[in-house]
Amino acid sequence: VPDLVIADEQQKQARSQREQLTGPETHLLEVTATCIPRSQALIRYGVMKVSKLTKNHTPKTIHTRIWHAREGSELFKEAGKTLAAGDRILLVYPLREKAEVSDEEEQDTPARKKPNLRSAQEVYEKWCHMFPGQVRLLHGQMSDEEKKSALADMSSGAASILVATTVVEVGITIPRLRRCIVVHPDRHGLTTLHRLRGRLARHGGEGWFDLYLPNKVKDETM
């Protein structure tokens, strides 16, 4: 039994999994930027000891902005500037394929209000047309080898645009990733958006986190 266990990305593991690694004398350090509600409750009532990291491991500044449909062309120009500077872009979409809008959602939503959601697969094809050879696709249904290949191309500079689902939200570091555009950000929780934002400028410097809303959303959503 080890003396110290460090569980990084604590929210990705079950409590039983973490406890299987420990013994009566083991020190357990759980690390997360977005802890689960149970941990938040234990912290609030003083059951867990907490240490906070208040600074990044490297100096960086992330600029966050919400973009609306009327500003789409301006956002595209900003993306072009990022690529022209030799940096990389991550585009995140809520669906892998168009057909992923569930049957239940289709039935429960009136025709005039059905969500017009863009998928990673259809947008990937469009970006490939605009930037031949520079675009890679990443989603949860791909094989491990396909995922590794896409990330390796982004890391080496063989590709500069990654179109993905939220499979990229944790544990991925892409050098020179300066801009992340999340399309339909209203489809994600704040925890997911926080993790996606954390992919930017991992080695320091500036990054741009763009939340693009193609459709109007309610005031409470904003």
Tab-separated table of C-alpha atoms in Angstrom, residues 27-117:
chain	number	residue	atom	x	y	z
A	27	HIS	CA	-2.375	10.091	2.441
A	28	LEU	CA	-4.837	10.829	-0.382
A	29	LEU	CA	-4.483	14.059	-2.363
A	30	GLU	CA	-7.388	14.654	-4.780
A	31	VAL	CA	-6.803	17.251	-7.489
A	32	THR	CA	-9.431	18.971	-9.620
A	33	ALA	CA	-10.375	22.336	-11.065
A	34	THR	CA	-14.059	21.346	-11.243
A	35	CYS	CA	-14.889	19.153	-8.270
A	36	ILE	CA	-18.025	17.021	-8.002
A	37	PRO	CA	-20.952	18.202	-5.811
A	38	ARG	CA	-20.132	15.667	-3.073
A	39	SER	CA	-16.625	17.091	-2.723
A	40	GLN	CA	-17.991	20.634	-2.711
A	41	ALA	CA	-20.313	19.722	0.158
A	42	LEU	CA	-17.508	18.079	2.157
A	43	ILE	CA	-15.352	21.169	1.636
A	44	ARG	CA	-18.159	23.529	2.623
A	45	TYR	CA	-18.742	21.727	5.921
A	46	GLY	CA	-15.067	21.389	6.763
A	47	VAL	CA	-14.797	17.616	6.346
A	48	MET	CA	-11.947	17.836	3.813
A	49	LYS	CA	-8.729	19.786	4.113
A	50	VAL	CA	-8.240	22.056	1.115
A	51	SER	CA	-5.199	23.586	-0.546
A	52	LYS	CA	-5.764	26.052	-3.363
A	53	LEU	CA	-3.505	26.792	-6.318
A	54	THR	CA	-4.208	30.445	-7.031
A	55	LYS	CA	-1.776	30.891	-9.934
A	56	ASN	CA	-1.105	29.039	-13.165
A	57	HIS	CA	2.074	27.003	-13.520
A	58	THR	CA	3.040	29.414	-16.287
A	59	PRO	CA	1.947	33.034	-16.914
A	60	LYS	CA	-0.980	33.206	-19.330
A	61	THR	CA	-3.999	35.323	-20.159
A	62	ILE	CA	-7.194	33.872	-21.621
A	63	HIS	CA	-9.640	36.273	-23.281
A	64	THR	CA	-13.247	35.038	-23.159
A	65	ARG	CA	-15.933	36.487	-25.427
A	66	ILE	CA	-19.478	35.640	-26.506
A	67	TRP	CA	-20.188	35.978	-30.235
A	68	HIS	CA	-23.638	36.117	-31.830
A	69	ALA	CA	-24.747	35.015	-35.300
A	70	ARG	CA	-24.407	38.522	-36.758
A	71	GLU	CA	-20.719	38.505	-35.727
A	72	GLY	CA	-19.874	35.197	-37.382
A	73	SER	CA	-17.837	36.720	-40.221
A	74	GLU	CA	-15.808	38.788	-37.747
A	75	LEU	CA	-15.063	35.675	-35.684
A	76	PHE	CA	-13.960	33.840	-38.836
A	77	LYS	CA	-11.536	36.682	-39.594
A	78	GLU	CA	-10.102	36.419	-36.085
A	79	ALA	CA	-9.643	32.684	-36.607
A	80	GLY	CA	-7.790	33.449	-39.840
A	81	LYS	CA	-5.413	35.768	-37.976
A	82	THR	CA	-4.668	33.013	-35.479
A	83	LEU	CA	-3.779	30.592	-38.275
A	84	ALA	CA	-1.721	33.225	-40.114
A	85	ALA	CA	0.373	33.682	-36.977
A	86	GLY	CA	1.260	29.982	-37.068
A	87	ASP	CA	-0.965	29.069	-34.125
A	88	ARG	CA	-3.645	26.393	-33.820
A	89	ILE	CA	-7.424	26.371	-33.411
A	90	LEU	CA	-9.833	24.032	-31.654
A	91	LEU	CA	-13.488	24.017	-32.773
A	92	VAL	CA	-15.918	22.262	-30.432
A	93	TYR	CA	-19.404	21.148	-31.503
A	94	PRO	CA	-22.143	19.543	-29.379
A	95	LEU	CA	-22.883	16.683	-31.781
A	96	ARG	CA	-20.701	14.134	-33.531
A	97	GLU	CA	-23.173	13.759	-36.406
A	98	LYS	CA	-26.382	15.529	-37.352
A	99	ALA	CA	-28.463	12.435	-36.566
A	100	GLU	CA	-27.461	12.671	-32.906
A	101	VAL	CA	-30.432	14.907	-32.066
A	102	SER	CA	-32.365	12.326	-30.076
A	103	ASP	CA	-35.747	10.915	-31.122
A	104	GLU	CA	-37.141	12.113	-27.799
A	105	GLU	CA	-35.949	15.665	-28.481
A	106	GLU	CA	-37.415	15.528	-31.981
A	107	GLN	CA	-40.793	14.392	-30.628
A	108	ASP	CA	-40.958	16.768	-27.670
A	109	THR	CA	-39.922	19.891	-29.581
A	110	PRO	CA	-42.369	21.686	-31.910
A	111	ALA	CA	-41.140	21.805	-35.519
A	112	ARG	CA	-40.668	25.565	-35.458
A	113	LYS	CA	-38.454	25.259	-32.376
A	114	LYS	CA	-36.405	22.179	-33.229
A	115	PRO	CA	-32.726	22.834	-32.472
A	116	ASN	CA	-30.702	23.616	-35.569
A	117	LEU	CA	-27.463	22.171	-34.242
